Coordinates of C-alpha atoms in Angstrom, one line a residue:
M179 CA 158.1 -155.5 127.1
R180 CA 159.9 -152.4 128.2
R181 CA 163.2 -153.0 130.0
T182 CA 164.6 -150.7 132.6
D183 CA 168.2 -150.2 133.4
P184 CA 169.5 -151.7 136.7
E185 CA 170.1 -148.3 138.3
G186 CA 166.4 -147.5 138.1
H187 CA 166.7 -144.6 135.7
G188 CA 163.7 -145.7 133.6
P189 CA 163.4 -147.3 130.2
V190 CA 166.6 -147.6 128.2
R191 CA 165.2 -148.9 124.9
Y192 CA 162.5 -146.3 124.3
G193 CA 162.2 -142.6 124.8
P194 CA 159.9 -139.8 123.7
P195 CA 160.4 -138.8 120.1
L196 CA 162.4 -135.7 119.3
P197 CA 159.9 -132.8 119.3
D198 CA 159.1 -131.1 116.1
D199 CA 160.3 -127.5 115.9
G200 CA 157.1 -126.5 114.0
L201 CA 159.1 -124.8 111.2
P202 CA 158.9 -125.6 107.5
V203 CA 161.9 -127.0 105.8
L204 CA 163.8 -124.2 104.1
P205 CA 163.7 -124.3 100.3
E206 CA 167.5 -124.0 100.2
L207 CA 167.8 -127.2 102.3
S208 CA 165.3 -129.0 100.1
A209 CA 167.2 -128.0 97.0
V210 CA 170.5 -129.3 98.4
L211 CA 168.9 -132.6 99.3
A212 CA 167.3 -133.0 95.9
A213 CA 170.5 -132.2 94.1
A214 CA 172.2 -135.1 95.9
A215 CA 169.4 -137.6 95.2
A216 CA 171.3 -139.1 92.3
R217 CA 174.4 -139.9 94.3
G218 CA 174.0 -143.6 95.1
G219 CA 177.5 -144.2 96.6
S220 CA 178.1 -144.6 100.3
E221 CA 179.7 -141.9 102.4
P222 CA 183.0 -142.9 104.0
V223 CA 183.0 -143.5 107.7
G224 CA 183.5 -140.1 109.4
G225 CA 182.4 -138.2 106.3
G226 CA 183.7 -137.6 102.8
S227 CA 185.9 -134.7 101.7
G228 CA 183.1 -132.4 100.7
L229 CA 181.2 -132.9 103.9
L230 CA 184.3 -132.4 106.0
D231 CA 185.3 -129.2 104.2
A232 CA 181.8 -127.9 104.8
A233 CA 182.1 -128.8 108.5
C234 CA 185.5 -127.0 108.7
G235 CA 183.9 -123.9 107.2
Y236 CA 181.1 -124.1 109.9
W237 CA 183.7 -124.3 112.7
A238 CA 185.7 -121.4 111.1
R239 CA 182.6 -119.2 111.0
R240 CA 182.3 -119.8 114.8
G241 CA 185.9 -118.9 115.5
L242 CA 187.1 -122.5 115.9
S243 CA 189.5 -123.3 113.1
A244 CA 189.9 -127.0 112.2
G245 CA 191.3 -129.0 109.3
P246 CA 189.5 -132.1 107.9
E247 CA 191.9 -134.3 109.9
R248 CA 190.3 -132.9 113.1
V249 CA 186.6 -133.3 112.1
V250 CA 184.3 -136.3 112.0
A251 CA 180.7 -136.5 110.7
A252 CA 178.2 -139.0 111.9
P253 CA 174.4 -139.7 111.5
C254 CA 173.6 -138.0 114.9
A255 CA 175.2 -136.7 118.1
P256 CA 174.4 -139.8 120.1
S257 CA 176.5 -142.0 117.8
L258 CA 179.4 -139.5 118.3
L259 CA 178.9 -139.5 122.1
L260 CA 178.8 -143.3 122.1
A261 CA 182.0 -143.5 120.0
L262 CA 183.8 -140.9 122.1
T263 CA 182.8 -142.5 125.4
A264 CA 184.0 -145.9 124.1
A265 CA 187.3 -144.4 122.8
L266 CA 188.1 -142.5 126.0
G267 CA 187.2 -145.2 128.5
G268 CA 186.7 -144.6 132.2
D269 CA 183.8 -143.2 134.2
V270 CA 181.6 -140.3 133.0
L271 CA 180.6 -137.1 134.8
V272 CA 177.6 -135.0 133.8
P273 CA 176.0 -131.9 135.3
R274 CA 172.7 -132.2 137.1
P275 CA 170.3 -131.7 135.4
C276 CA 171.6 -132.7 131.9
A277 CA 170.2 -133.5 128.5
A278 CA 168.2 -136.7 128.7
W279 CA 170.2 -138.5 126.0
W280 CA 173.7 -138.2 127.5
A281 CA 173.7 -140.8 130.3
P282 CA 172.1 -143.7 128.6
Y283 CA 174.9 -144.0 126.1
A284 CA 177.5 -144.3 128.9
R285 CA 175.3 -146.9 130.7
L286 CA 175.0 -148.8 127.4
L287 CA 178.8 -149.3 127.5
G288 CA 178.6 -150.3 131.2
R289 CA 180.3 -147.0 132.3
P290 CA 179.2 -145.5 135.6
V291 CA 177.7 -142.0 135.3
F292 CA 178.1 -139.5 138.2
H293 CA 176.0 -136.3 138.3
V294 CA 177.5 -133.1 139.6
A295 CA 175.6 -130.1 140.9
T296 CA 175.5 -126.9 138.8
P297 CA 175.8 -123.3 140.0
A298 CA 172.7 -121.4 141.0
E299 CA 172.9 -119.0 138.1
C300 CA 173.0 -121.5 135.2
G301 CA 172.9 -125.2 134.2
G302 CA 174.9 -127.3 131.8
V303 CA 178.2 -126.6 133.5
P304 CA 179.2 -128.2 136.8
D305 CA 180.0 -126.2 139.9
P306 CA 183.8 -126.4 140.1
Y307 CA 184.0 -127.3 143.8
A308 CA 181.3 -129.9 143.4
L309 CA 183.2 -131.3 140.4
L310 CA 186.5 -131.6 142.4
E311 CA 184.7 -133.2 145.3
T312 CA 182.9 -135.7 143.1
V313 CA 186.1 -136.7 141.2
R314 CA 188.0 -137.2 144.4
R315 CA 185.2 -139.2 146.0
V316 CA 184.9 -141.4 142.9
R317 CA 188.6 -142.1 142.9
D318 CA 188.7 -142.8 146.6
E319 CA 186.0 -145.4 145.9
G320 CA 188.1 -147.1 143.2
G321 CA 186.5 -145.3 140.2
D322 CA 188.3 -143.9 137.2
P323 CA 186.7 -140.6 136.1
R324 CA 188.0 -139.5 132.7
L325 CA 185.2 -137.7 130.9
L326 CA 183.1 -134.7 131.6
V327 CA 180.2 -133.9 129.3
L328 CA 178.9 -130.3 129.5
S329 CA 176.8 -127.8 127.6
V330 CA 177.3 -124.0 127.7
A331 CA 174.0 -123.4 126.0
D332 CA 172.0 -125.8 128.2
D333 CA 168.9 -127.7 127.0
P334 CA 167.1 -128.6 130.3
T335 CA 167.5 -125.2 132.0
A336 CA 167.5 -122.9 128.9
T337 CA 170.5 -121.0 130.3
V338 CA 173.9 -119.9 129.0
A339 CA 176.8 -120.3 131.4
P340 CA 178.7 -117.0 132.0
P341 CA 182.4 -117.1 130.9
E342 CA 183.7 -116.8 134.4
V343 CA 181.7 -119.8 135.6
L344 CA 182.8 -121.8 132.5
H345 CA 186.5 -120.9 133.1
E346 CA 186.4 -122.1 136.7
A347 CA 184.7 -125.4 135.7
V348 CA 187.1 -126.0 132.8
E349 CA 190.1 -125.2 135.1
A350 CA 188.9 -127.7 137.7
A351 CA 188.4 -130.4 135.0
A352 CA 191.8 -129.7 133.6
D353 CA 193.4 -130.0 137.1
E354 CA 191.9 -133.4 137.4
G355 CA 193.0 -134.6 134.0
L356 CA 189.5 -135.0 132.6
H357 CA 188.7 -134.8 128.9
L358 CA 185.7 -132.6 128.1
I359 CA 183.0 -133.1 125.5
S360 CA 181.2 -129.9 124.8
D361 CA 177.7 -130.5 123.5
E362 CA 177.1 -127.3 121.4
T363 CA 173.9 -128.4 119.7
W364 CA 172.0 -125.4 120.8
R365 CA 174.8 -122.9 120.2
D366 CA 173.1 -121.5 117.2
T367 CA 169.7 -121.0 118.8
V368 CA 168.4 -117.6 120.1
H369 CA 169.7 -116.4 123.5
A370 CA 170.4 -113.1 125.1
P371 CA 173.9 -112.1 123.8
H372 CA 173.9 -108.8 125.6
D373 CA 173.2 -110.5 128.9
T374 CA 175.6 -113.4 128.6
M375 CA 178.5 -113.8 126.2
W376 CA 178.8 -117.3 124.8
L377 CA 182.2 -119.0 125.1
S378 CA 183.2 -122.5 124.0
P379 CA 185.3 -124.6 126.3
A380 CA 187.5 -125.4 123.3
E381 CA 188.6 -121.7 123.3
T382 CA 189.9 -122.0 126.8
L383 CA 191.3 -125.6 126.8
P384 CA 192.0 -126.4 123.1
D385 CA 194.0 -129.6 123.8
R386 CA 191.4 -131.4 126.0
V387 CA 188.0 -130.5 124.5
T388 CA 186.0 -132.3 121.8
V389 CA 183.1 -130.2 120.5
V390 CA 180.0 -132.1 119.3
T391 CA 177.0 -130.4 117.6
D392 CA 173.9 -132.1 116.3
L393 CA 172.8 -130.2 113.2
A394 CA 169.3 -131.6 113.6
G395 CA 168.8 -129.1 116.4
A396 CA 169.1 -125.5 115.3
L397 CA 170.1 -126.0 111.7
L398 CA 168.2 -129.0 110.2
P399 CA 164.7 -130.4 110.6
P400 CA 164.5 -133.1 113.3
G401 CA 163.9 -135.8 110.7
W402 CA 167.3 -135.1 109.0
P403 CA 169.8 -136.4 111.6
A404 CA 173.4 -135.3 111.1
A405 CA 176.2 -134.3 113.5
I406 CA 179.8 -133.3 113.5
A407 CA 182.6 -133.3 116.0
R408 CA 185.7 -131.2 116.3
F409 CA 188.7 -132.8 118.0
P410 CA 191.4 -131.1 120.0
E411 CA 194.8 -130.2 118.8
G412 CA 198.0 -132.3 119.3
D413 CA 198.8 -135.9 119.5
A414 CA 196.1 -136.7 122.0
G415 CA 193.5 -135.3 119.7
D416 CA 194.9 -137.2 116.7
G417 CA 194.7 -140.5 118.7
L418 CA 191.2 -139.8 119.8
H419 CA 190.1 -139.0 116.3
A420 CA 191.5 -142.3 115.0
R421 CA 189.9 -144.3 117.8
V422 CA 186.5 -142.6 117.2
L423 CA 186.7 -143.5 113.5
D424 CA 187.4 -147.1 114.6
V425 CA 184.3 -147.2 116.8
L426 CA 182.1 -145.6 114.1
T427 CA 183.3 -148.2 111.7
A428 CA 182.4 -151.0 114.1
L429 CA 179.0 -149.5 114.6
G430 CA 178.2 -150.0 111.0
R431 CA 179.7 -149.2 107.6
P432 CA 177.7 -146.9 105.3
G433 CA 175.5 -148.3 102.6
G434 CA 172.6 -149.6 104.6
R435 CA 173.9 -153.1 105.5
P436 CA 172.0 -154.9 108.2
G437 CA 172.6 -153.2 111.5
G438 CA 174.6 -150.5 109.8
R439 CA 174.1 -146.8 109.1
R440 CA 170.5 -146.9 108.1
G441 CA 169.5 -148.7 111.3
L442 CA 171.6 -146.3 113.3
L443 CA 169.8 -143.4 111.6
R444 CA 166.4 -144.8 112.5
G445 CA 167.5 -145.2 116.1
C446 CA 168.9 -141.6 116.3
R447 CA 165.6 -140.2 115.0
N448 CA 163.8 -141.6 118.0
R449 CA 166.3 -140.5 120.7
S450 CA 165.2 -138.1 123.5
R451 CA 167.1 -135.0 124.4

């Protein structure tokens, strides 16, 4: 029997499978996986030293420096979003439209999700005036908005937000004390760099932005779920990093125990974007 959520947004237990990108697995990736086949030990929660060092190198190549203490690896982006939402608390704001997998994880935690209109020229980033109006309305009604999820390289609209639009949205979010999660899964896909310069919110608001990227998007085949998060600088980022590790530990320790990482991997493979 298919259950639907009480807000009428459709089935919450099932969704369409992640579409195949139609590309063969690169021989270099297959070689790396084969070389690790003999390693039977479990990976620490949040990723081992080798994985975290590789993740730091990835961020550095993108111009976002980070040490291992500011990076977490997980089976997939939804598990990171779930952990971040649980760690931050409060109500969640998302642009309209947004990636199909964002809101269900907040609703799974019982957190209200409020949609904010986007500018006419792009998706993925809320209109700053609509954001301010939504935050104030939610607070007037007794809500507690704390988290904004956005995506500069947007999935539903296939647009890239111009830097000036992003700056205005980030400034509005900062004025209201929101923490930002920047879903940069599609950062490494093809777009028109001469038409729109790509800018991460973490470059403009380094102390309030957590960046999440699902490697099973532009970099890995859909059947190989893996994701990493880069946390902001400062004490607040350190505390959030620790709380997210606590949540990931509670979700299931590595090693394939019942309800643990392997079950989570299977669930992540079937998520919808």
